[in-house]
Coordinates of C-alpha atoms in Angstrom, one line a residue:
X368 CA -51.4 -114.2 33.7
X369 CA -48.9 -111.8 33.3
X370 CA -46.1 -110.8 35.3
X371 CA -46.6 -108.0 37.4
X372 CA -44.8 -104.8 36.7
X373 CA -41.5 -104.2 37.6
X374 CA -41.0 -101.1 39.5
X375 CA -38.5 -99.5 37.3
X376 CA -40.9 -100.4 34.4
X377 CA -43.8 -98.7 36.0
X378 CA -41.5 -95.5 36.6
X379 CA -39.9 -95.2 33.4
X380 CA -43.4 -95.2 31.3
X381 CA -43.3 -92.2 29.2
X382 CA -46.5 -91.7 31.1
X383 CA -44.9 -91.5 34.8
X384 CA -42.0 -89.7 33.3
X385 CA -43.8 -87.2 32.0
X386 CA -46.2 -86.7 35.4
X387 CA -42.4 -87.0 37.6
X388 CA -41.2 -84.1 35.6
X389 CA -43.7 -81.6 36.0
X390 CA -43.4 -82.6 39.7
X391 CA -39.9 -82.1 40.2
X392 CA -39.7 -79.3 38.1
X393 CA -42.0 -77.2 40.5
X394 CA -39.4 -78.6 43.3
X395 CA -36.0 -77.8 41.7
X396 CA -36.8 -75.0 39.7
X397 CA -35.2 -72.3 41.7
X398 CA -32.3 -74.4 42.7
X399 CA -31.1 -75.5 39.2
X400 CA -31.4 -71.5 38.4
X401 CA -29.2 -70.3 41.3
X402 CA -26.3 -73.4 40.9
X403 CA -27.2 -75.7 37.8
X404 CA -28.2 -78.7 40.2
X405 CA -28.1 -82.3 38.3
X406 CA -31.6 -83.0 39.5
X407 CA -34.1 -83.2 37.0
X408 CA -35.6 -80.3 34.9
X409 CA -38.7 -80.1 33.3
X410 CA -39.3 -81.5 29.4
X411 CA -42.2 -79.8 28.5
X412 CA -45.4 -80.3 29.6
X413 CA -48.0 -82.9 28.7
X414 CA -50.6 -79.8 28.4
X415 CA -50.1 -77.9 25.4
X416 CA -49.5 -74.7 25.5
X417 CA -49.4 -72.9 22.2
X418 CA -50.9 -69.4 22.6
X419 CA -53.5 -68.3 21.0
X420 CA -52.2 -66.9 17.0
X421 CA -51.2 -63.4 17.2
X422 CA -52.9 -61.7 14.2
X423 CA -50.5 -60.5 11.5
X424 CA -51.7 -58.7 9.1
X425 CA -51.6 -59.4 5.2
X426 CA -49.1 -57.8 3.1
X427 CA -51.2 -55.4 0.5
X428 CA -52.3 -56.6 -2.6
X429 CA -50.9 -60.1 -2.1
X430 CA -54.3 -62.3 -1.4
X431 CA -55.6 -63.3 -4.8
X432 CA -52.8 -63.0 -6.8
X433 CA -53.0 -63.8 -10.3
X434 CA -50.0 -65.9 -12.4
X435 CA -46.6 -64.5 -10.7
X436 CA -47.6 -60.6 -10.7
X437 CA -47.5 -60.0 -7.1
X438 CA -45.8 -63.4 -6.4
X439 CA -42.8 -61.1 -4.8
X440 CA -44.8 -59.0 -2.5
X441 CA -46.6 -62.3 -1.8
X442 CA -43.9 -63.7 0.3
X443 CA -41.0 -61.5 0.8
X444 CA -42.2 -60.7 4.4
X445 CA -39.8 -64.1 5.1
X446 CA -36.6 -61.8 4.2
X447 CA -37.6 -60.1 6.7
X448 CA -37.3 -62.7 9.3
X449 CA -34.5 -64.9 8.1
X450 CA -32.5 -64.8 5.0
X451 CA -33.1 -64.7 1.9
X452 CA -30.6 -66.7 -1.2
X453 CA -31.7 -66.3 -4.5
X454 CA -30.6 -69.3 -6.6
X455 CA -31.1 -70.6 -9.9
X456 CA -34.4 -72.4 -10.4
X457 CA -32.6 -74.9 -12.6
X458 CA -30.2 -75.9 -10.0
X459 CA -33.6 -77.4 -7.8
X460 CA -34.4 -80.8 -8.2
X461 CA -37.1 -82.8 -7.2
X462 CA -36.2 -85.7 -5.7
X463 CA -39.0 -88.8 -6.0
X464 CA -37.5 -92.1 -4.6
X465 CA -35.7 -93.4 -1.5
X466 CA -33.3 -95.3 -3.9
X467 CA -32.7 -92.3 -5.8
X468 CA -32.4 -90.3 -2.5
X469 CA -29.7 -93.4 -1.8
X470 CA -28.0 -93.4 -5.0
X471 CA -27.6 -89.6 -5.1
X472 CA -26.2 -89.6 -1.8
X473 CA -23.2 -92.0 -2.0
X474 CA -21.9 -90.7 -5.7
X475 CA -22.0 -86.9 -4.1
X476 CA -20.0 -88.3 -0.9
X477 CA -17.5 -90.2 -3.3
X478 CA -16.8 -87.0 -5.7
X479 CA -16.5 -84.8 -2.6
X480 CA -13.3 -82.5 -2.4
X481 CA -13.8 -80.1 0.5
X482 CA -16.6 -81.1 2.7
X483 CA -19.1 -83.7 3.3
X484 CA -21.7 -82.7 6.2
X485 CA -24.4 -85.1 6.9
X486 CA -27.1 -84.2 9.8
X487 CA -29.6 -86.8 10.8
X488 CA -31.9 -88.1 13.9
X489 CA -29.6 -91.6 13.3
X490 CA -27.3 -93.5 11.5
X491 CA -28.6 -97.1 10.9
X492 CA -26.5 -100.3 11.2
X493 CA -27.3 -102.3 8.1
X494 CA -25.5 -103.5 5.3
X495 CA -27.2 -100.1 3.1
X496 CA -25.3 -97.4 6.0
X497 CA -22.5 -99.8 6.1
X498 CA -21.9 -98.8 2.0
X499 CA -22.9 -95.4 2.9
X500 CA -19.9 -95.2 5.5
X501 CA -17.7 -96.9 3.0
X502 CA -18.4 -94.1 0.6
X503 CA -17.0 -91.8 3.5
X504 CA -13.9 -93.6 3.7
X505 CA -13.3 -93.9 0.2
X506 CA -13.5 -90.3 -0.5
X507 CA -11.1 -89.7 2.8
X508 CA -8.7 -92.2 1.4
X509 CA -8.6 -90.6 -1.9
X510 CA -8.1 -86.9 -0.5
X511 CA -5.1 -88.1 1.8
X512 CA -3.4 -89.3 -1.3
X513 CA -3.8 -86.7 -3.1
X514 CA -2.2 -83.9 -0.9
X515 CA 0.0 -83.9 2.2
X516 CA -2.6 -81.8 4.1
X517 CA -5.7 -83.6 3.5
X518 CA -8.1 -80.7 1.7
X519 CA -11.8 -82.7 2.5
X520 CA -13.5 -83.0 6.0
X521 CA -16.3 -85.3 7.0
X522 CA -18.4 -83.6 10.0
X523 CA -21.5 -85.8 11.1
X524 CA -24.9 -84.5 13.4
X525 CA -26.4 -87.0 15.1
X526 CA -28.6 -87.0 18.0
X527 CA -26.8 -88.9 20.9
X528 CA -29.3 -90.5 22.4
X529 CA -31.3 -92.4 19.4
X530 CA -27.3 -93.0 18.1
X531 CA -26.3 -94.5 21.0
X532 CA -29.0 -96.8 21.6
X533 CA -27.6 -100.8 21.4
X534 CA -24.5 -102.1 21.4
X535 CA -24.2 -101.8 17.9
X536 CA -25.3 -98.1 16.9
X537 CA -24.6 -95.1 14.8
X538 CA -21.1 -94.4 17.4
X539 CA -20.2 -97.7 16.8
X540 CA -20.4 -97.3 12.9
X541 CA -18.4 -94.2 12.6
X542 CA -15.8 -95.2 14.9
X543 CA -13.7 -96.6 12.5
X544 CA -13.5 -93.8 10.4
X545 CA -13.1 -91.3 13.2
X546 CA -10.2 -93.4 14.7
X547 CA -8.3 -93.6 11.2
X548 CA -9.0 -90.3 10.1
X549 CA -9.2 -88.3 13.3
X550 CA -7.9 -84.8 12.0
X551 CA -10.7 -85.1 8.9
X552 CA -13.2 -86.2 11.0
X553 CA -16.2 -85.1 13.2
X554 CA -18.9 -86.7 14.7
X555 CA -21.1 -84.3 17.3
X556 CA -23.6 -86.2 19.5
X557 CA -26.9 -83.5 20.3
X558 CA -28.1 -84.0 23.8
X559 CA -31.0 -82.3 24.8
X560 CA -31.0 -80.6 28.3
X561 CA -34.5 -81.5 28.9
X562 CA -33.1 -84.9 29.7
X563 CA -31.3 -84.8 32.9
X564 CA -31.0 -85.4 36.8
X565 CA -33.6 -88.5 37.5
X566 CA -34.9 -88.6 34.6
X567 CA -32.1 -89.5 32.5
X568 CA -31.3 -92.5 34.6
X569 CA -35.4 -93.4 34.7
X570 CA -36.3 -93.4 31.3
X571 CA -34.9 -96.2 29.1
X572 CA -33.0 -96.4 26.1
X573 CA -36.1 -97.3 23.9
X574 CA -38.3 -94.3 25.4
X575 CA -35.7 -91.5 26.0
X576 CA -35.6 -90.1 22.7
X577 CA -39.3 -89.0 23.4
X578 CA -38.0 -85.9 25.9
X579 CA -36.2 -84.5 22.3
X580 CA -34.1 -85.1 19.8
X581 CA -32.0 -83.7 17.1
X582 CA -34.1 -83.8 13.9
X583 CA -32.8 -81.7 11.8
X584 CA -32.1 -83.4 8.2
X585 CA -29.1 -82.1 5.9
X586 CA -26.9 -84.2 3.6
X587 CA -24.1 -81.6 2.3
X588 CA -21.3 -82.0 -0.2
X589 CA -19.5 -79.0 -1.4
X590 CA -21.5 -76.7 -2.6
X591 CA -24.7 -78.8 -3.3
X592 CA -26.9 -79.9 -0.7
X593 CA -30.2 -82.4 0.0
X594 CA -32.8 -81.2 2.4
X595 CA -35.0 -84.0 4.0
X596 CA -37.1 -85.3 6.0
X597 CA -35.6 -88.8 5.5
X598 CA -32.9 -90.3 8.3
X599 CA -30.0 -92.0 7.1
X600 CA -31.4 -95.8 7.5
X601 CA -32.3 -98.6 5.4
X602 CA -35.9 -97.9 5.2
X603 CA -35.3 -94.9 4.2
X604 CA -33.4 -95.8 1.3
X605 CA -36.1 -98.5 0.1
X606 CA -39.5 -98.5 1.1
X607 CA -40.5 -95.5 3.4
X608 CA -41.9 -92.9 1.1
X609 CA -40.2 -89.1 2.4
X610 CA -39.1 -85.9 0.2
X611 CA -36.2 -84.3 -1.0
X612 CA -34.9 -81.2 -3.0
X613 CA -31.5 -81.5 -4.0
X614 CA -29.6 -77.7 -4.6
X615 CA -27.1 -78.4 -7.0
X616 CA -24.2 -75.9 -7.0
X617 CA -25.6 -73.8 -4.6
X618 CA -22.6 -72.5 -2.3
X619 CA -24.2 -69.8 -0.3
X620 CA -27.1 -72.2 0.7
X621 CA -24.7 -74.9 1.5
X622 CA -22.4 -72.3 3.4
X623 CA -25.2 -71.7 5.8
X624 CA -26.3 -74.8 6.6
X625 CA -22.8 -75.8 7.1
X626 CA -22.4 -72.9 9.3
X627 CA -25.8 -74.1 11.1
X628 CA -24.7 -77.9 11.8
X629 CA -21.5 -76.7 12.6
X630 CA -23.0 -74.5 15.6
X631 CA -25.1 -77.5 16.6
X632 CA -22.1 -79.4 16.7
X633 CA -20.2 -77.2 18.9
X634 CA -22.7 -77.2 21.6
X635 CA -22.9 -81.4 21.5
X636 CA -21.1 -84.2 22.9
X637 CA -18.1 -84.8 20.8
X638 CA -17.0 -88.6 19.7
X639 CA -13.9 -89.6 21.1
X640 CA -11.6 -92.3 19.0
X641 CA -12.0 -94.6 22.2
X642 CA -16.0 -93.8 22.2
X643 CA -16.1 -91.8 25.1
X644 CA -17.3 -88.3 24.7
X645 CA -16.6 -85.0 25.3
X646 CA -17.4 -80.9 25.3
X647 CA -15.4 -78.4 23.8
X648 CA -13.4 -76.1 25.7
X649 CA -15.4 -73.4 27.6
X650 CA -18.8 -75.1 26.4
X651 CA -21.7 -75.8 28.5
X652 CA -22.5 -79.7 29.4
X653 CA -26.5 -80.4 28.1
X654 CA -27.1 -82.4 31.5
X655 CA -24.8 -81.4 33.9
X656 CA -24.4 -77.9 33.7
X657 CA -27.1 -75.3 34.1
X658 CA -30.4 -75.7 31.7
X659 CA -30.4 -72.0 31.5
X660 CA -26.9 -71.3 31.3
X661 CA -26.7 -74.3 28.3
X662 CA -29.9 -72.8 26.5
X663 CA -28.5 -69.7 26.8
X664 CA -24.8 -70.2 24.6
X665 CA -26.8 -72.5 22.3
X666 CA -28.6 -69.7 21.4
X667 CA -26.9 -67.6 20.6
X668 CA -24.2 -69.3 19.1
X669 CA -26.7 -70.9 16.6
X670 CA -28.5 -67.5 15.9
X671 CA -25.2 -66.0 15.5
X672 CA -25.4 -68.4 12.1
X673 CA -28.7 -67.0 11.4
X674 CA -28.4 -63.5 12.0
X675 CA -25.0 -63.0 9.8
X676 CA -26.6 -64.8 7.4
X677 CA -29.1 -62.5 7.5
X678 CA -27.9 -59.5 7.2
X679 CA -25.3 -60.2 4.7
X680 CA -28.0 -61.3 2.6
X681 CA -29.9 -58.6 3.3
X682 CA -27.5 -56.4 2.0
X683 CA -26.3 -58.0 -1.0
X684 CA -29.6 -58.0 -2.2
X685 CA -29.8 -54.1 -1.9
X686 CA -26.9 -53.4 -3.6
X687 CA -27.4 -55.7 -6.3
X688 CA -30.3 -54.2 -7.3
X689 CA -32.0 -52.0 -5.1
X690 CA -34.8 -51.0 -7.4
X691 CA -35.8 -54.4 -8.3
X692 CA -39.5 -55.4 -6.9
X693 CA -39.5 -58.8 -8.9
X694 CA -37.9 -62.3 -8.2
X695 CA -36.2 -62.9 -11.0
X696 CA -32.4 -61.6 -11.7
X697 CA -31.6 -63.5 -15.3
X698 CA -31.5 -66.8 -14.4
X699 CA -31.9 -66.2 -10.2
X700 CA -35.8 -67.3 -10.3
X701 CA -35.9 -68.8 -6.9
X702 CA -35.1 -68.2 -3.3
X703 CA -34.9 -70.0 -0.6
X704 CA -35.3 -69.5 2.9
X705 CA -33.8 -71.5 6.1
X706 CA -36.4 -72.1 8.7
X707 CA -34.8 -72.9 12.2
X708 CA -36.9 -74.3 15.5
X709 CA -35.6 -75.3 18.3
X710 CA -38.0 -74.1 21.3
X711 CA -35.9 -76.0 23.8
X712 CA -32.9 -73.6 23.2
X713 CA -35.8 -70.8 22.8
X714 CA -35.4 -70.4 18.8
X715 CA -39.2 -70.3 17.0
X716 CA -38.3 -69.0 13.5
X717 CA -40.0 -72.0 11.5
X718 CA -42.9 -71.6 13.7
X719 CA -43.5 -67.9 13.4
X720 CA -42.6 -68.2 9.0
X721 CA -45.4 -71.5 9.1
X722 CA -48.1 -69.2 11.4
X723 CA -48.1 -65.9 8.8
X724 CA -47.9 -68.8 5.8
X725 CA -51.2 -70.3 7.2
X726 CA -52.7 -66.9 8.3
X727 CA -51.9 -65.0 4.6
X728 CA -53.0 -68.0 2.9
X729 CA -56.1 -66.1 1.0
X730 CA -59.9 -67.6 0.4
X731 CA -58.4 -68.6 -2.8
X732 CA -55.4 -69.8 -2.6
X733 CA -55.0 -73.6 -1.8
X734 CA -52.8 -75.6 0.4
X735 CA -51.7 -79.5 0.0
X736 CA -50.0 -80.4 3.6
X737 CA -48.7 -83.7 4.4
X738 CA -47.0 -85.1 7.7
X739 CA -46.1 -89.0 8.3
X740 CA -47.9 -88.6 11.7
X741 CA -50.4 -86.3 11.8
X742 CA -50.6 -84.0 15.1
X743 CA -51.3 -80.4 14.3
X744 CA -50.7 -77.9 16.9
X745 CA -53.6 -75.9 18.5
X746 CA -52.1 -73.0 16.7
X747 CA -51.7 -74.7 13.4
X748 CA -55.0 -76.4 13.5
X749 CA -56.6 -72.9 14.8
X750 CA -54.9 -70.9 12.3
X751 CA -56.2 -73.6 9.0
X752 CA -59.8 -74.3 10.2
X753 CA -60.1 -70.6 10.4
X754 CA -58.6 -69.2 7.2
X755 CA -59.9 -68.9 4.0
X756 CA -57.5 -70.7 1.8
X757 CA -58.4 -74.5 0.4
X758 CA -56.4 -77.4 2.3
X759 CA -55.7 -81.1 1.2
X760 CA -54.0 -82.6 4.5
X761 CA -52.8 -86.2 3.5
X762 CA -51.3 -88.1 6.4
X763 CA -50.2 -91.7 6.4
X764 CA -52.9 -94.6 7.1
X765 CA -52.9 -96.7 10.1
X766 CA -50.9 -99.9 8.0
X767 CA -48.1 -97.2 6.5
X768 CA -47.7 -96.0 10.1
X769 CA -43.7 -96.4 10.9
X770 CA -45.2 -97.6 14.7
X771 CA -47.7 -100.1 12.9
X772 CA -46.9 -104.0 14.1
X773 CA -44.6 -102.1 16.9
X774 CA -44.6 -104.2 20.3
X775 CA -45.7 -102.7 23.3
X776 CA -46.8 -98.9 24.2
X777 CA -45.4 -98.0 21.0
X778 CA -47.7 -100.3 19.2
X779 CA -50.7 -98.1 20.0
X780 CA -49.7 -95.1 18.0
X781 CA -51.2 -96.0 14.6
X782 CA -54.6 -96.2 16.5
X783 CA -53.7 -93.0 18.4
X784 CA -53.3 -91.1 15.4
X785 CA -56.3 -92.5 14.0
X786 CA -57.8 -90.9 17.3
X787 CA -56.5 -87.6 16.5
X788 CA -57.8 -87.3 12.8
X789 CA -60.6 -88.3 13.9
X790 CA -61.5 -85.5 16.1
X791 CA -60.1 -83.1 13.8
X792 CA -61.8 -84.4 11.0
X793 CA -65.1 -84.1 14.1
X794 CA -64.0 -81.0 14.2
X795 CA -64.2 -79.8 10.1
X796 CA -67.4 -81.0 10.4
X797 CA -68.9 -79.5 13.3
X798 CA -67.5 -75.6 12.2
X799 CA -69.0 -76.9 8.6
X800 CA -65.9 -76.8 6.5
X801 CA -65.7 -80.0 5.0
X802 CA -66.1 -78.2 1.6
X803 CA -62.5 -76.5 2.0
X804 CA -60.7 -78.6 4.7
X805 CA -60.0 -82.5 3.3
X806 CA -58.2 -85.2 4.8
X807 CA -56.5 -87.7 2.8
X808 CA -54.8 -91.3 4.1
X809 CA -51.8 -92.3 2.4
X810 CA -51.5 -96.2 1.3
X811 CA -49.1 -98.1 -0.2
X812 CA -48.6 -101.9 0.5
X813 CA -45.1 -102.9 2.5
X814 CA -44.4 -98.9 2.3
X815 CA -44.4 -96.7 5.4
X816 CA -44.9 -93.1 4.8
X817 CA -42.7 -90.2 6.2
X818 CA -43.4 -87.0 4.0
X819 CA -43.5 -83.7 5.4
X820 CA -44.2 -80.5 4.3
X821 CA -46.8 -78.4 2.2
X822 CA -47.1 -76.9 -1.1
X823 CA -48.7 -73.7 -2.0
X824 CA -51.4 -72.6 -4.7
X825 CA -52.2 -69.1 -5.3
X826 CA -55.3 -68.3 -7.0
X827 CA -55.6 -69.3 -10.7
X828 CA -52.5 -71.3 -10.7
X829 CA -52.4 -75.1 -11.6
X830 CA -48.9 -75.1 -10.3
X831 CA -47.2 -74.2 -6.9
X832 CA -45.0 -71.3 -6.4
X833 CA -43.7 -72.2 -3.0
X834 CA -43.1 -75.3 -0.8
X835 CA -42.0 -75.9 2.7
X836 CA -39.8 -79.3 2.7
X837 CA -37.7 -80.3 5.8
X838 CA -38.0 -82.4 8.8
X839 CA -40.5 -80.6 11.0
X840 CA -44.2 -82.4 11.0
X841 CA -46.2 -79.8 11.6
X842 CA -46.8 -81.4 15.6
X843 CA -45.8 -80.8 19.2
X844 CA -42.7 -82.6 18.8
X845 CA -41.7 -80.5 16.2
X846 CA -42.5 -77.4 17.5
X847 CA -42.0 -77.7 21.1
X848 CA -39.4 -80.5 21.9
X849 CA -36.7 -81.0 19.2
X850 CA -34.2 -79.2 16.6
X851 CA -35.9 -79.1 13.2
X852 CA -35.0 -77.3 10.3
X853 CA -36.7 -77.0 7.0
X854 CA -36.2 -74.7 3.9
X855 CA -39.3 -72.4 1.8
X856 CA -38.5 -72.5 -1.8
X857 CA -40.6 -69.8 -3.8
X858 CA -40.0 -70.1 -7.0
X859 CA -41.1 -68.4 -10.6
X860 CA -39.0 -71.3 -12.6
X861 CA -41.8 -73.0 -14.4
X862 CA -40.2 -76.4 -14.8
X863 CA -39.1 -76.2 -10.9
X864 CA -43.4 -75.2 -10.7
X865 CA -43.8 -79.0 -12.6
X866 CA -41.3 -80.5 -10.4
X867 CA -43.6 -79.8 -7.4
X868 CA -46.5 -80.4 -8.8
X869 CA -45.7 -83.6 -10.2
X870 CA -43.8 -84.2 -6.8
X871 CA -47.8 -83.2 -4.8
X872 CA -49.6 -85.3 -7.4
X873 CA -48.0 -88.6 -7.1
X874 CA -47.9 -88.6 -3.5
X875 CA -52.2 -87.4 -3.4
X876 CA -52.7 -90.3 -6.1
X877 CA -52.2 -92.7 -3.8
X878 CA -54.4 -91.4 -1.2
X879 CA -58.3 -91.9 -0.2
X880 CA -60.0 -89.0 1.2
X881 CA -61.6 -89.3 4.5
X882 CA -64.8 -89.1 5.3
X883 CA -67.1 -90.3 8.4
X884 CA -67.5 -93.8 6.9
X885 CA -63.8 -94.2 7.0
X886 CA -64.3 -94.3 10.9
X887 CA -66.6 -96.5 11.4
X888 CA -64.5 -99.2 10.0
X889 CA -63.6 -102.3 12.0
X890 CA -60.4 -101.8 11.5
X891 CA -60.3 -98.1 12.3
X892 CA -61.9 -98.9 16.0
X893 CA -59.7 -97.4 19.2
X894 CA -59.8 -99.0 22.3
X895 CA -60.8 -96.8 24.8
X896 CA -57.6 -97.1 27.1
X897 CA -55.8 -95.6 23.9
X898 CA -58.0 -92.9 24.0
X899 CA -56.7 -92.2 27.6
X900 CA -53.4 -92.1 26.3
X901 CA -53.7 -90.2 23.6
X902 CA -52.6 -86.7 24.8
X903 CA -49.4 -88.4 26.2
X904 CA -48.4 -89.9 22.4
X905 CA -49.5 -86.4 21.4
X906 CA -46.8 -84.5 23.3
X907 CA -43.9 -87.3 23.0
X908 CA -44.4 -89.2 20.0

């Protein structure tokens, strides 16, 4: 028989945790707004509570668009919203392969001369980070012997709770550098303010990164940067299937999201060379200052990034050529726009860009979206089972699941998510859109499967002119609890068009489509008490 439950076990179930908040939140409300009480504060609540889509309405002429005519008027509603860098197509590449994610990684971070700026959920312990770190150091070394004032400067984003976890962690792996090379060096430790007062002592290590996180993806060095969806861990670099674009000499790009993880980093816990932390001066402490007063300076000093960015962009691109209704400027045949959400601190741009994406995309147009756990929003799932455009969703099978073989609670997620496609898949059915709504199940043997993202079609084209690639996944998580960032490249560049193509294909090729047979598998059966659970892994998983 097993033991019974300890009491502290009992409590610190996401489950409880998750019921204990929306108690105490109800209590303490009022008093955290008038003092900034340490008691706890609400993470969001199990229900979701995504409003129902506001209709936007379509830009004229732009459904149905044949080759690139229109491709401009298609999308340039984003400059409106956030800004707007027009890069050389050539300068975009396609990355395919964790190794070559790896590789590409450590020979940037070696050849480095001003900046390196890496921003990830983690930094893993293993022998493959351990080279990665190395790589840091070696390029740190080299600059201080170069010059009497060191020119190059390391600044790592990590989230403090998932990178403090152990005893041996992502702190413990940079401390080293940070300790010899303490006026090159930063390392910025994101703590969410959702976690706080009872509930930060309550919930344990393993569980607390479930109240949010910071998710965001960026490896930076100079002026070239990778956006992913891929942490910096050994998996990661070997056998867990992610994307990434690579923006090779691309300084405007990389200038903003240096600007971005810098602001991130100023309102996080900074790593001391004795592994204490710290705030900046005149900053607000995540959990023991006021939620609203923390939210608040975020904010603003994050969308102070965004909104310079924005309009200097803006403006360059009048007074370049103010006349110019096409994408193309000689060899400028892409742009790319920076897609920011982090609801906690009340920032929704990548949510806003993804609803118009879903709601323009026309009858014939299609869409190939993929997420490594797949947990649509009611809005996103609203906004594609009522559109017109074609969609291929591909989302990992139970065995590629990163939770598959995981012990305890977090053990039931693969069968969890098999739960949730299945009543959206119910759900395709019972509105009669299997014909333009298709799920797909991503296998690969000892391979897990983390890509994100979506790639778009416009009528009559065999290749796509825009993708979303990042780390958001399209779920609750993403959208409602953590900081995510992604970039939408649209793009005229023909070979850049292969590139994601190719990119779609290979990832689709090694996919089954679902269909109601694939349910009724043995091995595709879900105990009922993970049914119960379901909308809890929904909301924190």
């Amino acid at each position: 028989m097993a033991a019974p439950m300890s009491w502290r076990r009992l409590v610190s179930s996401p489950a409880i945790a998750g019921v204990f908040t929306r108690i105490s939140d109800r209590l303490f409300r009022a008093r955290d707004r008038r003092g900034g009480s340490s008691v706890l504060l609400l993470a969001p609540l199990l229900a979701e509570t995504d409003p129902a889509p506001r209709h936007v309405s379509r830009p004229t002429g732009s459904a149905g668009a044949q080759g690139t005519d229109g491709l401009c008027s298609h999308f340039r509603w984003m400059a409106e919203h956030v800004p707007a860098f027009r890069v050389p197509g050539a300068h975009v590449h396609i990355l395919t392969s964790p190794d070559q994610f790896y590789q590409t990684m450590k020979a940037r971070i070696r050849t480095a001369q001003r900046r390196v700026v890496m921003a990830s959920l983690y930094l893993g312990t293993g022998q493959l980070e351990q080279e990665l770190v190395d790589c840091m150091e070696e390029a740190l070394q080299r600059s201080q012997e170069s010059s009497r004032s060191p020119d190059l400067k390391v600044s790592v984003l990590l989230d403090y709770t998932r990178g403090s976890r152990g005893q041996v962690n992502s702190r413990t792996m940079l401390l080293p550098l940070l300790q010899r090379f303490t006026s090159q060096m930063r390392v910025s430790l994101y703590h969410t303010p959702d976690l706080r007062g009872l509930l930060r002592f309550l919930v344990p290590q393993r569980f607390n990164e479930t109240i949010g996180v910071q998710h965001i993806k960026v490896y930076l060095f100079d002026d070239s940067i990778i956006i992913s969806g891929a942490n910096l861990s050994d998996s990661y670099f070997t056998n867990r299937q992610d994307r990434y674009v690579l923006l090779e000499n691309c300084r405007e790009v990389a200038d903003f999201f240096s600007e971005l993880v810098e602001a991130v980093g100023d309102v996080s816990l900074q790593l001391q060379p004795d592994d204490s932390v710290s705030m900046l001066e005149g900053m607000v402490h995540p959990y023991k200052g006021n939620r609203q007063d923390f939210s608040a300076s975020a904010r603003e000093r994050i969308m102070e990034v965004v909104n310079t960015a924005h309009v200097r962009q803006r403006l360059l691109s009048r007074s370049e050529d103010s006349e110019d209704e096409g994408l193309s400027d000689g060899e400028e045949d892409t742009w790319v726009f920076p897609l920011v959400q982090m609801k906690p601190l009340g920032i929704q741009v990548d949510e806003q860009v993804t609803q118009r994406l879903l709601t323009d995309a026309g009858p014939d147009s299609t869409v190939f979206l993929t997420s490594g756990y797949f947990n649509l929003t009611r809005a996103y799932m609203s906004l594609i089972l009522g559109a017109g455009a074609s969609y291929r969703i591909l989302t990992a099978s139970p065995e590629v699941n990163g939770f598959f073989g995981a012990k305890g609670v977090a053990g039931a997620i693969p069968a969890a998510y098999i739960h949730i496609a299945r009543q959206f898949y119910n759900q395709v059915c019972r509105l009669g859109q299997q014909e333009r709504v298709h799920l797909h199940e991503y296998h690969r043997p000892q391979w897990t499967f983390h890509a994100k993202g979506l790639w778009y079609y416009l009528q009559g084209q065999d290749r796509p002119c825009l993708t979303l690639i990042g780390s958001p996944n399209f779920g609750y998580r993403s959208v409602h609890r953590d900081l995510e960032a992604q970039i939408a490249i649209v793009t005229e560049n023909e070979e850049l068009q292969s590139q994601l193509q190719e990119e779609q294909e290979t990832l689709y090729q090694r996919s089954t489509q679902v269909s109601s047979s694939t349910f009724e598998r043995p091995d595709r059966h879900v105990k009922l008490w993970v049914k119960l659970v379901t909308p809890l892994i929904k909301n924190f998983f």
